[in-house]
Coordinates of C-alpha atoms in Angstrom, one line a residue:
X1 CA 16.8 272.8 138.9
X2 CA 16.4 276.6 139.2
X3 CA 12.9 278.1 139.3
X4 CA 11.9 279.2 135.8
X5 CA 9.1 280.5 133.7
X6 CA 6.6 279.5 131.0
X7 CA 6.4 280.8 127.5
X8 CA 3.7 280.5 124.9
X9 CA 4.5 281.1 121.2
X10 CA 1.5 282.3 119.2
X11 CA 1.5 281.9 115.4
X12 CA -1.4 282.9 113.3
X13 CA -0.9 279.8 111.2
X14 CA 0.4 276.4 112.1
X15 CA 3.4 274.8 110.4
X16 CA 1.6 272.6 107.9
X17 CA 1.2 271.7 104.2
X18 CA -2.0 273.8 104.1
X19 CA -0.3 276.9 105.4
X20 CA 0.5 280.0 103.3
X21 CA 2.9 282.1 105.4
X22 CA 6.1 280.4 104.4
X23 CA 9.3 279.2 105.9
X24 CA 9.0 281.8 108.6
X25 CA 6.6 279.4 110.4
X26 CA 9.6 277.1 111.0
X27 CA 11.0 279.7 113.4
X28 CA 8.3 278.7 115.8
X29 CA 9.6 275.1 116.0
X30 CA 13.2 276.2 116.1
X31 CA 12.6 278.8 118.8
X32 CA 10.8 276.1 120.9
X33 CA 13.8 273.7 120.4
X34 CA 16.3 276.4 121.3
X35 CA 14.4 277.4 124.4
X36 CA 14.2 273.8 125.6
X37 CA 17.9 273.2 124.9
X38 CA 19.1 276.4 126.6
X39 CA 16.9 275.7 129.6
X40 CA 18.3 272.2 130.0
X41 CA 21.9 273.5 129.7
X42 CA 21.2 276.3 132.3
X43 CA 19.2 274.0 134.5
X44 CA 16.2 276.3 134.4
X45 CA 12.7 275.0 134.5
X46 CA 11.0 276.3 131.4
X47 CA 7.6 275.2 130.2
X48 CA 7.0 275.9 126.5
X49 CA 4.0 275.5 124.2
X50 CA 2.7 276.7 120.9
X51 CA -0.7 278.2 120.0
X52 CA -2.0 278.4 116.5
X53 CA -5.1 280.3 115.4
X54 CA -6.2 278.7 112.2
X55 CA -7.4 275.3 113.3
X56 CA -10.1 273.5 115.2
X57 CA -10.3 274.0 119.0
X58 CA -8.2 271.5 120.9
X59 CA -4.6 270.2 121.2
X60 CA -2.8 269.0 118.1
X61 CA 0.6 267.5 117.6
X62 CA 2.7 268.7 114.7
X63 CA 4.7 266.6 112.4
X64 CA 7.8 267.5 114.4
X65 CA 6.4 265.9 117.6
X66 CA 6.0 269.2 119.4
X67 CA 2.7 269.6 121.3
X68 CA 0.8 272.7 120.2
X69 CA -2.6 274.1 121.1
X70 CA -5.2 275.4 118.6
X71 CA -8.3 277.5 118.8
X72 CA -10.8 278.0 116.1
X73 CA -10.4 281.0 113.9
X74 CA -9.0 282.4 110.6
X75 CA -5.4 283.4 110.6
X76 CA -5.8 286.9 109.2
X77 CA -9.2 287.8 110.7
X78 CA -9.1 288.8 114.4
X79 CA -12.9 289.0 114.4
X80 CA -13.1 285.3 113.9
X81 CA -11.2 284.6 117.1
X82 CA -13.2 284.2 120.4
X83 CA -11.5 286.6 122.8
X84 CA -12.5 284.4 125.8
X85 CA -10.9 281.4 124.2
X86 CA -7.8 283.3 123.5
X87 CA -7.5 284.7 127.0
X88 CA -7.9 281.3 128.5
X89 CA -5.0 280.1 126.4
X90 CA -2.8 283.0 127.3
X91 CA -3.5 283.2 131.0
X92 CA -1.3 280.3 132.3
X93 CA 1.9 281.6 130.8
X94 CA 4.4 284.2 131.9
X95 CA 5.7 285.2 128.5
X96 CA 3.7 285.5 125.3
X97 CA 5.9 285.4 122.1
X98 CA 3.9 286.7 119.1
X99 CA 5.0 285.8 115.6
X100 CA 3.9 287.9 112.6
X101 CA 3.6 290.5 115.4
X102 CA 2.8 293.6 113.2
X103 CA -0.1 292.0 111.4
X104 CA -3.7 292.5 112.5
X105 CA -4.0 289.2 114.3
X106 CA -0.6 289.6 115.9
X107 CA -1.6 293.0 117.4
X108 CA -4.9 291.5 118.6
X109 CA -3.1 288.7 120.5
X110 CA -0.5 291.1 121.9
X111 CA -3.2 293.5 123.2
X112 CA -4.9 290.7 125.1
X113 CA -1.6 289.5 126.5
X114 CA -0.8 293.0 127.6
X115 CA -4.1 293.4 129.4
X116 CA -3.3 290.2 131.3
X117 CA -0.1 291.7 132.5
X118 CA 2.2 289.4 130.5
X119 CA 5.7 290.0 129.1
X120 CA 4.9 290.3 125.4
X121 CA 7.6 289.7 122.8
X122 CA 7.0 290.3 119.1
X123 CA 8.8 288.8 116.1
X124 CA 8.3 289.9 112.5
X125 CA 8.3 286.7 110.6
X126 CA 6.4 288.2 107.7
X127 CA 2.7 288.5 107.3
X128 CA 2.6 292.2 106.6
X129 CA 1.8 295.2 108.7
X130 CA -1.6 296.4 109.8
X131 CA -2.2 299.9 108.5
X132 CA -3.3 301.2 112.0
X133 CA 0.2 300.7 113.4
X134 CA 1.8 302.6 110.6
X135 CA -0.2 305.7 111.4
X136 CA -0.2 305.2 115.1
X137 CA 3.2 303.7 116.0
X138 CA 2.6 304.1 119.8
X139 CA 0.4 301.0 119.5
X140 CA 3.7 299.0 119.4
X141 CA 4.1 299.7 123.1
X142 CA 1.8 296.8 123.8
X143 CA 5.0 294.8 123.2
X144 CA 7.6 294.6 126.0
X145 CA 10.3 294.1 123.4
X146 CA 10.9 292.9 119.9
X147 CA 13.1 290.0 118.6
X148 CA 14.8 290.6 115.3
X149 CA 16.3 287.7 113.3
X150 CA 18.6 289.9 111.3
X151 CA 19.8 293.5 111.0
X152 CA 17.5 293.9 108.0
X153 CA 14.6 292.7 110.2
X154 CA 15.5 295.3 112.8
X155 CA 14.3 297.9 110.3
X156 CA 10.7 296.7 110.8
X157 CA 10.9 298.1 114.3
X158 CA 12.8 301.3 113.8
X159 CA 9.8 303.6 114.2
X160 CA 8.7 302.1 117.5
X161 CA 9.7 303.1 121.0
X162 CA 10.3 299.5 122.1
X163 CA 13.6 297.8 122.8
X164 CA 14.8 295.5 120.0
X165 CA 17.1 292.5 120.5
X166 CA 18.9 291.0 117.6
X167 CA 19.4 287.2 117.9
X168 CA 20.2 285.5 114.6
X169 CA 18.3 282.3 113.7
X170 CA 17.8 280.0 115.2
X171 CA 18.3 276.9 113.1
X172 CA 18.2 273.4 114.4
X173 CA 21.8 272.3 114.0
X174 CA 21.0 268.9 115.5
X175 CA 19.0 268.2 112.4
X176 CA 20.9 270.3 109.8
X177 CA 24.4 269.3 110.8
X178 CA 27.7 269.1 108.9
X179 CA 28.2 265.3 109.3
X180 CA 28.8 263.6 106.0
X181 CA 25.9 261.7 104.7
X182 CA 27.3 260.1 101.5
X183 CA 28.9 261.7 98.5
X184 CA 27.7 265.1 97.2
X185 CA 26.9 265.4 93.5
X186 CA 28.9 268.5 92.3
X187 CA 26.7 268.8 89.2
X188 CA 23.4 269.1 91.2
X189 CA 22.2 272.5 92.2
X190 CA 19.4 272.9 94.7
X191 CA 16.9 275.8 95.1
X192 CA 14.4 275.5 97.9
X193 CA 11.4 277.6 98.8
X194 CA 7.7 278.2 98.1
X195 CA 7.1 278.9 94.5
X196 CA 6.3 282.6 94.7
X197 CA 7.5 285.4 92.4
X198 CA 9.7 287.1 95.0
X199 CA 11.9 283.9 95.3
X200 CA 13.5 284.7 91.9
X201 CA 13.9 281.1 90.7
X202 CA 14.0 282.3 87.1
X203 CA 17.3 284.1 87.8
X204 CA 18.8 280.8 88.7
X205 CA 17.4 279.1 85.6
X206 CA 18.8 281.9 83.3
X207 CA 22.3 281.5 84.8
X208 CA 22.4 277.7 84.8
X209 CA 25.4 276.3 82.9
X210 CA 24.7 273.4 80.5
X211 CA 27.0 271.1 82.5
X212 CA 24.8 271.5 85.7
X213 CA 21.4 270.4 86.7
X214 CA 19.0 272.3 88.9
X215 CA 16.3 271.0 91.2
X216 CA 13.7 273.4 92.4
X217 CA 11.8 272.2 95.5
X218 CA 8.8 273.9 96.9
X219 CA 5.0 274.1 97.0
X220 CA 3.5 275.9 94.0
X221 CA 1.5 278.8 95.3
X222 CA 1.3 280.8 92.1
X223 CA 0.3 278.9 89.0
X224 CA 1.1 281.7 86.6
X225 CA 4.6 281.9 88.0
X226 CA 5.1 278.1 87.9
X227 CA 4.1 278.3 84.2
X228 CA 6.6 281.1 83.6
X229 CA 9.4 279.1 85.3
X230 CA 8.6 276.0 83.2
X231 CA 8.8 278.0 80.0
X232 CA 12.2 279.4 81.1
X233 CA 13.4 275.9 81.9
X234 CA 12.6 274.4 78.5
X235 CA 15.7 272.8 77.1
X236 CA 17.6 273.0 80.3
X237 CA 18.3 270.3 82.9
X238 CA 15.7 271.6 85.5
X239 CA 13.3 269.5 87.5
X240 CA 10.6 270.6 89.9
X241 CA 9.7 268.7 93.1
X242 CA 6.9 269.3 95.6
X243 CA 5.3 267.6 98.6
X244 CA 8.6 266.5 100.1
X245 CA 8.8 266.0 103.9
X246 CA 11.6 267.3 106.1
X247 CA 13.6 264.0 105.9
X248 CA 13.5 264.1 102.1
X249 CA 14.6 267.7 102.1
X250 CA 17.5 267.0 104.3
X251 CA 18.6 264.2 102.1
X252 CA 18.6 266.5 99.1
X253 CA 20.5 269.2 100.9
X254 CA 23.1 266.6 102.0
X255 CA 23.4 265.3 98.4
X256 CA 23.6 268.6 96.5
X257 CA 26.8 270.3 95.4
X258 CA 25.5 273.8 95.6
X259 CA 22.5 275.7 97.0
X260 CA 21.3 278.9 95.3
X261 CA 18.8 281.4 96.9
X262 CA 17.9 284.2 94.5
X263 CA 15.1 286.1 96.2
X264 CA 14.5 289.6 94.9
X265 CA 12.8 292.9 95.8
X266 CA 11.5 293.2 92.2
X267 CA 9.9 290.1 90.8
X268 CA 9.5 288.9 87.2
X269 CA 6.5 291.3 86.6
X270 CA 8.3 294.3 88.1
X271 CA 6.4 294.2 91.4
X272 CA 8.2 295.4 94.5
X273 CA 8.5 293.2 97.6
X274 CA 9.5 295.2 100.7
X275 CA 10.5 292.2 102.8
X276 CA 11.6 289.3 100.5
X277 CA 13.8 287.7 103.2
X278 CA 13.8 288.6 106.9
X279 CA 16.5 286.0 107.5
X280 CA 16.7 283.3 104.8
X281 CA 16.1 280.1 106.7
X282 CA 16.6 277.8 103.7
X283 CA 20.1 279.0 102.9
X284 CA 21.0 279.0 106.6
X285 CA 19.9 275.4 106.9
X286 CA 22.0 274.6 103.8
X287 CA 25.1 276.4 105.2
X288 CA 24.7 274.5 108.5
X289 CA 25.3 271.2 106.6
X290 CA 28.4 272.6 104.9
X291 CA 26.7 273.0 101.5
X292 CA 28.3 275.9 99.5
X293 CA 25.6 278.5 99.0
X294 CA 25.0 281.5 96.7
X295 CA 22.6 284.2 98.0
X296 CA 21.3 287.4 96.4
X297 CA 21.5 290.8 98.0
X298 CA 17.7 290.9 98.8
X299 CA 16.6 291.7 102.3
X300 CA 18.7 290.1 105.0
X301 CA 20.6 287.7 102.7
X302 CA 23.8 289.6 102.4
X303 CA 24.2 289.1 106.2
X304 CA 24.6 285.4 105.5
X305 CA 27.7 286.1 103.4
X306 CA 29.7 286.5 106.6
X307 CA 29.3 282.7 107.1
X308 CA 31.9 280.2 105.7
X309 CA 31.0 278.9 102.3
X310 CA 28.5 281.6 101.3
X311 CA 28.8 283.9 98.3
X312 CA 26.5 286.9 97.7
X313 CA 25.6 288.2 94.2
X314 CA 24.2 291.6 93.5
X315 CA 22.8 291.1 90.0
X316 CA 22.2 288.6 87.2
X317 CA 25.7 289.0 85.7
X318 CA 27.4 288.3 89.1
X319 CA 25.2 285.2 89.5
X320 CA 26.1 284.0 86.0
X321 CA 29.8 284.5 86.7
X322 CA 29.6 282.6 90.0
X323 CA 27.8 279.7 88.4
X324 CA 30.3 279.5 85.6
X325 CA 33.2 279.6 88.1
X326 CA 31.5 276.8 90.1
X327 CA 31.0 274.7 87.0
X328 CA 34.7 275.2 86.0
X329 CA 36.0 274.5 89.5
X330 CA 37.5 278.0 89.8
X331 CA 35.1 279.4 92.4
X332 CA 37.0 282.2 94.2
X333 CA 36.9 282.5 98.0
X334 CA 33.8 284.2 99.2

């Protein structure tokens, strides 16, 4: 075994049902898995761990069986985090990988890691950008380099004098594999994601042919939007599911005939969302199982159209045409 290194991923919020960041949190788990797998294949000794900043002090174990550390604090308030506690957690590691790296807390963590002489890697998994870094881009130099999940995500770092490495994904293909798991239901469409306006679920409902059913799966984080979607769905074969665990989600993805991801820069109230999708983890997971997938042209999603079985639509009319073609069995090659 070759001598290696240790890496600590720091995420403002842990991957849990009580969290609000979104699917981007799952990158933490996938990066950990990818690091461990690559280290084993390359016979390099790598120690990995995860630190979350929104819990009680002490070690916790996630639902995915990965050990993670936690210190007390509020995910978006650096003044709630004890700097001595943070430093104690960062000190034993060689590399500090900061998620939501441009937000206030992300910069707070990176600054402490930099002062400790660590290699500091930043990833923009959402969470916004702190105003100070916009007016003072040299602050970004506290990072050694940035990791972008997509070409679209690279744009987050275009103003900073820091190297950016593009590495797509990762997604856990051991879990989301293409092995058959029963018969798919060609009439069942699946849409997955937190129920928030920028996800554009209403666009799928509007385009749904009468011969198909739609299942929307996700936690409802905007009650007004949920109400709007249910009004849209009246008289159509649309169901809403929430509170499913990962195993149940995988079962649905393996059973569905089509996955549709309709995120949008402009939501149903006309509000603009600058970064609606930095990668699109849900459609990437679906594609990994061999499930045919439609994605919108929002954010990074068009980049997924290079993958087998993925179609990209630019507007409501194109989505409606694709849905009708799918229902008729005349779907053209992507």
